[in-house]
Short mmCIF file of C-alpha atoms and ligand atoms in Angstrom, two decimals:
data_model
loop_
_atom_site.label_atom_id
_atom_site.label_comp_id
_atom_site.label_asym_id
_atom_site.label_seq_id
_atom_site.Cartn_x
_atom_site.Cartn_y
_atom_site.Cartn_z
CA MET A 18 -16.62 -18.52 -8.84
CA GLY A 19 -14.94 -15.90 -6.68
CA THR A 20 -16.18 -12.32 -6.53
CA LEU A 21 -13.14 -11.24 -8.55
CA SER A 22 -13.18 -14.06 -11.12
CA GLY A 23 -12.15 -12.70 -14.52
CA LYS A 24 -10.52 -9.66 -12.98
CA ASN A 25 -6.81 -8.86 -13.05
CA ALA A 26 -5.02 -6.92 -10.35
CA VAL A 27 -1.67 -5.21 -9.92
CA VAL A 28 -0.57 -4.89 -6.29
CA THR A 29 2.62 -2.89 -5.76
CA GLY A 30 4.87 -3.77 -2.85
CA SER A 31 3.30 -7.20 -2.59
CA THR A 32 6.38 -9.28 -1.79
CA SER A 33 5.82 -8.57 1.89
CA GLY A 34 3.43 -7.38 4.58
CA ILE A 35 0.14 -5.70 3.70
CA GLY A 36 0.65 -5.95 -0.08
CA LEU A 37 1.21 -9.69 0.08
CA ALA A 38 -1.93 -10.13 2.19
CA ILE A 39 -3.92 -8.07 -0.34
CA ALA A 40 -2.52 -10.03 -3.29
CA ARG A 41 -3.45 -13.32 -1.61
CA ALA A 42 -6.93 -12.08 -0.67
CA PHE A 43 -7.62 -10.96 -4.24
CA ALA A 44 -6.29 -14.26 -5.62
CA GLY A 45 -8.52 -16.06 -3.13
CA ALA A 46 -11.46 -14.20 -4.69
CA GLY A 47 -10.39 -15.37 -8.16
CA ALA A 48 -8.29 -12.51 -9.56
CA ASN A 49 -5.08 -12.99 -11.51
CA ILE A 50 -2.29 -11.02 -9.89
CA VAL A 51 0.80 -9.05 -10.80
CA ILE A 52 2.95 -9.07 -7.70
CA ASN A 53 5.72 -6.51 -7.28
CA GLY A 54 8.37 -5.52 -4.80
CA PHE A 55 11.89 -6.31 -3.73
CA GLY A 56 13.31 -9.37 -2.03
CA ALA A 57 15.37 -12.50 -2.60
CA PRO A 58 14.39 -14.03 -5.98
CA ALA A 59 13.79 -17.46 -4.41
CA ASP A 60 11.45 -15.99 -1.76
CA ILE A 61 9.53 -14.01 -4.38
CA GLU A 62 9.16 -17.07 -6.59
CA LYS A 63 7.88 -19.03 -3.60
CA GLU A 64 5.20 -16.40 -2.90
CA ARG A 65 4.27 -16.16 -6.60
CA SER A 66 3.91 -19.90 -7.13
CA ALA A 67 2.05 -20.31 -3.80
CA ILE A 68 -0.57 -17.82 -5.04
CA GLU A 69 -1.06 -19.92 -8.19
CA THR A 70 -1.25 -23.26 -6.43
CA ASP A 71 -3.29 -22.10 -3.43
CA TYR A 72 -5.90 -20.20 -5.44
CA LYS A 73 -5.80 -21.64 -9.01
CA VAL A 74 -5.22 -18.23 -10.57
CA LYS A 75 -2.30 -16.85 -12.54
CA ALA A 76 0.35 -14.74 -10.86
CA ILE A 77 3.28 -12.99 -12.50
CA TYR A 78 6.07 -10.97 -10.92
CA SER A 79 7.11 -7.47 -11.96
CA ALA A 80 10.43 -6.21 -10.60
CA ALA A 81 9.42 -2.58 -11.32
CA ASP A 82 11.17 -0.11 -9.03
CA MET A 83 8.59 2.36 -7.71
CA THR A 84 11.11 5.19 -7.97
CA LYS A 85 11.16 4.74 -11.77
CA PRO A 86 8.13 6.10 -13.68
CA ALA A 87 8.95 4.16 -16.88
CA GLU A 88 9.15 0.86 -14.97
CA ILE A 89 5.79 1.56 -13.31
CA ALA A 90 4.15 2.18 -16.69
CA ASP A 91 5.79 -0.97 -18.01
CA MET A 92 4.43 -3.00 -15.05
CA VAL A 93 0.87 -1.93 -15.90
CA ALA A 94 1.45 -2.60 -19.62
CA THR A 95 2.83 -6.06 -18.82
CA GLY A 96 -0.27 -6.84 -16.75
CA GLU A 97 -2.51 -5.76 -19.60
CA LYS A 98 -0.51 -7.72 -22.16
CA THR A 99 -0.34 -10.90 -20.06
CA PHE A 100 -3.90 -10.99 -18.70
CA GLY A 101 -5.77 -8.76 -21.20
CA SER A 102 -6.52 -6.01 -18.68
CA VAL A 103 -5.62 -4.40 -15.39
CA ASP A 104 -8.97 -3.93 -13.64
CA ILE A 105 -7.67 -3.33 -10.13
CA LEU A 106 -4.62 -1.33 -9.11
CA VAL A 107 -3.41 -1.25 -5.53
CA ASN A 108 -0.70 1.32 -4.90
CA ASN A 109 0.78 -0.10 -1.75
CA ALA A 110 4.59 -0.02 -1.93
CA GLY A 111 6.06 2.10 0.79
CA ILE A 112 9.09 2.75 2.95
CA GLN A 113 9.65 4.63 6.18
CA PHE A 114 12.47 6.64 7.71
CA VAL A 115 12.43 8.22 11.16
CA SER A 116 14.57 11.23 11.96
CA PRO A 117 14.32 14.86 13.09
CA ILE A 118 13.88 17.17 10.08
CA GLU A 119 17.20 18.94 10.49
CA GLU A 120 19.04 15.60 10.28
CA PHE A 121 16.69 13.97 7.78
CA PRO A 122 18.83 12.70 4.88
CA ILE A 123 17.77 14.44 1.65
CA GLU A 124 17.96 11.20 -0.32
CA LYS A 125 15.57 9.54 2.17
CA TRP A 126 13.08 12.40 1.72
CA ASP A 127 13.30 12.00 -2.08
CA ALA A 128 12.93 8.20 -1.91
CA ILE A 129 9.89 8.34 0.38
CA ILE A 130 8.12 10.94 -1.77
CA ALA A 131 8.91 8.87 -4.90
CA ILE A 132 7.86 5.47 -3.53
CA ASN A 133 5.03 6.42 -1.16
CA LEU A 134 3.44 9.17 -3.29
CA SER A 135 4.65 9.68 -6.86
CA SER A 136 4.55 5.96 -7.73
CA ALA A 137 0.77 5.99 -7.14
CA PHE A 138 0.42 8.88 -9.59
CA HIS A 139 2.45 7.01 -12.21
CA GLY A 140 0.51 3.78 -11.69
CA ILE A 141 -2.89 5.48 -11.83
CA ARG A 142 -1.84 7.46 -14.90
CA ALA A 143 -0.86 4.24 -16.68
CA ALA A 144 -3.93 2.24 -15.62
CA ILE A 145 -6.66 4.80 -16.38
CA PRO A 146 -6.87 4.43 -20.19
CA GLY A 147 -7.54 0.66 -20.03
CA MET A 148 -10.02 1.00 -17.16
CA LYS A 149 -11.90 3.77 -19.00
CA LYS A 150 -12.00 1.68 -22.18
CA ARG A 151 -13.55 -1.25 -20.34
CA GLY A 152 -15.79 0.93 -18.16
CA TRP A 153 -14.78 -0.62 -14.84
CA GLY A 154 -11.97 -0.13 -12.40
CA ARG A 155 -10.90 -0.15 -8.79
CA ILE A 156 -7.95 1.87 -7.55
CA ILE A 157 -6.93 1.50 -3.93
CA ASN A 158 -4.08 3.39 -2.34
CA THR A 159 -2.56 2.21 0.90
CA ALA A 160 -2.36 5.46 2.86
CA SER A 161 -1.95 5.45 6.65
CA ALA A 162 -3.25 7.04 9.82
CA HIS A 163 -0.43 9.42 8.89
CA SER A 164 -2.60 10.61 5.97
CA LEU A 165 -4.83 12.19 8.63
CA VAL A 166 -2.59 13.03 11.57
CA ALA A 167 1.14 13.57 12.04
CA SER A 168 3.81 12.15 14.33
CA PRO A 169 7.15 13.81 14.99
CA PHE A 170 10.24 12.55 13.13
CA LYS A 171 8.25 11.21 10.15
CA SER A 172 8.18 14.34 7.98
CA ALA A 173 8.56 12.66 4.59
CA TYR A 174 6.17 9.82 5.37
CA VAL A 175 3.46 12.10 6.75
CA ALA A 176 3.83 14.48 3.80
CA ALA A 177 3.62 11.60 1.30
CA LYS A 178 0.61 10.01 3.00
CA HIS A 179 -1.29 13.31 3.22
CA GLY A 180 -0.45 13.63 -0.48
CA ILE A 181 -1.87 10.19 -1.23
CA ALA A 182 -5.15 11.19 0.42
CA GLY A 183 -5.35 14.24 -1.84
CA LEU A 184 -4.42 12.28 -4.96
CA THR A 185 -7.13 9.74 -4.09
CA LYS A 186 -9.82 12.41 -3.90
CA THR A 187 -8.71 14.10 -7.13
CA ALA A 188 -8.60 10.84 -9.11
CA ALA A 189 -11.98 9.83 -7.67
CA LEU A 190 -13.56 13.04 -8.98
CA GLU A 191 -11.95 12.68 -12.41
CA LEU A 192 -13.10 9.07 -12.75
CA ALA A 193 -16.48 9.29 -11.02
CA GLN A 194 -18.51 8.82 -14.19
CA PHE A 195 -16.46 5.96 -15.62
CA LYS A 196 -17.41 3.27 -13.07
CA ILE A 197 -13.90 3.53 -11.67
CA THR A 198 -13.66 4.05 -7.92
CA VAL A 199 -10.60 5.41 -6.14
CA ASN A 200 -10.22 5.06 -2.40
CA CYS A 201 -7.51 4.89 0.18
CA ILE A 202 -7.12 2.72 3.23
CA SER A 203 -5.46 4.19 6.29
CA PRO A 204 -4.13 1.56 8.66
CA GLY A 205 -2.74 2.27 12.07
CA TYR A 206 0.20 0.12 13.12
CA VAL A 207 0.31 -3.25 11.39
CA TRP A 208 3.07 -5.62 12.49
CA THR A 209 5.10 -5.92 9.26
CA PRO A 210 8.81 -5.57 8.40
CA LEU A 211 8.18 -1.82 7.78
CA VAL A 212 7.20 -1.32 11.41
CA GLU A 213 9.83 -3.69 12.77
CA HIS A 214 12.62 -1.86 10.89
CA GLN A 215 11.70 1.58 12.24
CA ILE A 216 12.10 0.44 15.85
CA PRO A 217 15.90 1.01 16.03
CA GLU A 218 15.57 4.49 14.42
CA THR A 219 12.76 5.40 16.82
CA MET A 220 14.82 4.11 19.78
CA LYS A 221 17.56 6.53 18.67
CA ALA A 222 15.29 9.51 17.84
CA ARG A 223 13.39 9.24 21.12
CA ASN A 224 16.05 7.66 23.33
CA LEU A 225 13.88 4.65 24.27
CA THR A 226 14.28 0.87 24.57
CA LYS A 227 12.62 -1.50 22.07
CA ASP A 228 9.90 -2.43 24.54
CA GLN A 229 9.23 1.25 25.26
CA VAL A 230 8.94 2.00 21.52
CA ILE A 231 6.34 -0.76 21.09
CA LYS A 232 4.30 0.22 24.14
CA GLU A 233 4.88 3.98 24.44
CA VAL A 234 5.07 4.97 20.76
CA LEU A 235 3.40 2.36 18.57
CA LEU A 236 0.58 0.92 20.64
CA ALA A 237 0.21 4.15 22.62
CA ALA A 238 -1.30 5.62 19.45
CA GLN A 239 -3.97 2.91 19.28
CA PRO A 240 -6.75 2.94 21.86
CA THR A 241 -7.33 -0.80 21.32
CA LYS A 242 -3.67 -1.44 22.31
CA GLU A 243 -3.49 -4.05 19.57
CA PHE A 244 -1.80 -4.10 16.19
CA VAL A 245 -4.00 -4.15 13.09
CA THR A 246 -3.37 -7.32 11.04
CA ALA A 247 -2.41 -7.35 7.36
CA ASP A 248 -5.33 -9.73 6.72
CA GLN A 249 -7.79 -7.20 8.17
CA VAL A 250 -6.46 -4.55 5.79
CA ALA A 251 -6.72 -7.03 2.90
CA ALA A 252 -10.35 -7.82 3.76
CA LEU A 253 -11.18 -4.11 3.57
CA ALA A 254 -9.42 -3.81 0.20
CA LEU A 255 -11.39 -6.79 -1.08
CA PHE A 256 -14.65 -5.21 0.07
CA LEU A 257 -13.76 -2.01 -1.84
CA CYS A 258 -13.39 -4.07 -5.04
CA GLY A 259 -16.89 -5.52 -4.77
CA ASP A 260 -20.16 -4.40 -6.37
CA SER A 261 -21.47 -3.25 -2.97
CA ALA A 262 -18.70 -0.66 -2.93
CA ALA A 263 -19.57 0.81 -6.35
CA GLN A 264 -20.71 4.11 -4.78
CA ILE A 265 -17.76 4.39 -2.44
CA THR A 266 -15.21 6.67 -4.06
CA GLY A 267 -12.86 9.38 -2.85
CA SER A 268 -13.02 7.88 0.63
CA ASN A 269 -10.28 7.42 3.16
CA TYR A 270 -11.01 4.34 5.28
CA SER A 271 -9.40 4.26 8.70
CA ILE A 272 -8.50 0.85 10.12
CA ASP A 273 -6.45 1.99 13.07
CA GLY A 274 -7.79 0.68 16.39
CA GLY A 275 -9.31 4.10 17.10
CA TRP A 276 -6.07 6.09 16.65
CA THR A 277 -7.52 8.95 14.59
CA ALA A 278 -10.71 9.14 16.69
CA GLU A 279 -8.70 10.78 19.47
P1 NAD B 450 6.65 -3.96 4.07
O1 NAD B 450 8.01 -3.41 4.29
O2 NAD B 450 6.29 -5.28 4.66
O3 NAD B 450 6.32 -3.99 2.52
C1 NAD B 450 6.67 -2.94 1.66
C2 NAD B 450 6.67 -3.45 0.24
O4 NAD B 450 7.06 -2.38 -0.63
C3 NAD B 450 7.66 -4.60 0.02
O5 NAD B 450 7.12 -5.53 -0.88
C4 NAD B 450 8.86 -3.87 -0.61
O6 NAD B 450 9.68 -4.71 -1.40
C5 NAD B 450 8.12 -2.87 -1.47
N1 NAD B 450 8.96 -1.78 -1.92
C6 NAD B 450 9.74 -0.94 -1.18
N2 NAD B 450 10.40 -0.10 -1.99
C7 NAD B 450 10.04 -0.42 -3.27
C8 NAD B 450 10.39 0.08 -4.54
N3 NAD B 450 11.26 1.09 -4.71
N4 NAD B 450 9.84 -0.48 -5.63
C9 NAD B 450 8.96 -1.52 -5.50
N5 NAD B 450 8.60 -2.04 -4.32
C10 NAD B 450 9.13 -1.48 -3.22
O7 NAD B 450 5.67 -2.81 4.61
P2 NAD B 450 4.10 -2.78 4.91
O8 NAD B 450 3.96 -2.41 6.32
O9 NAD B 450 3.40 -3.97 4.37
O10 NAD B 450 3.73 -1.48 4.06
C11 NAD B 450 2.90 -1.50 2.92
C12 NAD B 450 2.19 -0.16 2.82
O11 NAD B 450 1.37 0.01 3.98
C13 NAD B 450 3.13 1.05 2.78
O12 NAD B 450 2.63 2.00 1.86
C14 NAD B 450 3.05 1.58 4.19
O13 NAD B 450 3.34 2.95 4.25
C15 NAD B 450 1.62 1.29 4.51
N6 NAD B 450 1.30 1.28 5.94
C16 NAD B 450 1.89 0.41 6.79
C17 NAD B 450 1.57 0.44 8.12
C18 NAD B 450 2.19 -0.49 9.11
O14 NAD B 450 2.00 -0.25 10.31
N7 NAD B 450 2.88 -1.52 8.70
C19 NAD B 450 0.62 1.37 8.60
C20 NAD B 450 0.03 2.23 7.71
C21 NAD B 450 0.39 2.19 6.37
#
């Protein structure tokens, strides 16, 4: 029996990177999973069926677009209908765009605020009634070191992640007496497609080579000079779902190689 046996989890943005690692860690602990995110259908099906065969749990896929409130509500409802409940919600989907503010495309600002911030509000809003009814819940938001400190050229991302930290605290207070905890995890740089894809934009914004971006921008921020791994973030998320974490709520957990200690 895993520590999450009998529990059902929705993990947004779990077709890749940190979300996929969290989905697999939760499945490894016995939870049924709703995976979500974009990607080639064959790749997504491979990930979904691997979760079922590797961990002997059930996994379904929701194609909900995190810019669409109705689709987010439907994703939670589908999880409840399929598994009987959504006990754990991880708001993890996110995108990045790097540009000076005066050139920042307005549609990129809107997309980042929608996906990285508002989607968590819509997901939490949809999941609360069921969690309250059952008297148990875990809500985890993937924030970022950028929920605590800023970097130039990431205005939308930093604004959204600071917003996520505030939403986490507010929801934690509202749900404190319902045995529902709400926390966020703030990773430093984790080597995932999100980080890889921002390298060309950062090369342009800062006039650097790829190697310089990795050493002088990404790892320069982290005193350990190492990337965080997606599995390390997933292990922290799993801990926050456990009984030992029942009194941890409204917290913002840094996992950033010392970045925000400076
Ligand atoms: P990733 O690109 O590997 O994964 C992002 C996921 O979000 C993918 O599954 C993608 O399909 C999904 N997604 C994107 N837009 C979506 C939409 N409109 N609807 C539904 N799903 C959508 O990135 P990652 O690095 O694993 O990022 C996951 C989270 O971790 C993000 O919130 C990111 O901001 C945060 N984060 C990442 C790092 C890092 O260094 N990689 C650091 C701190 C925080």
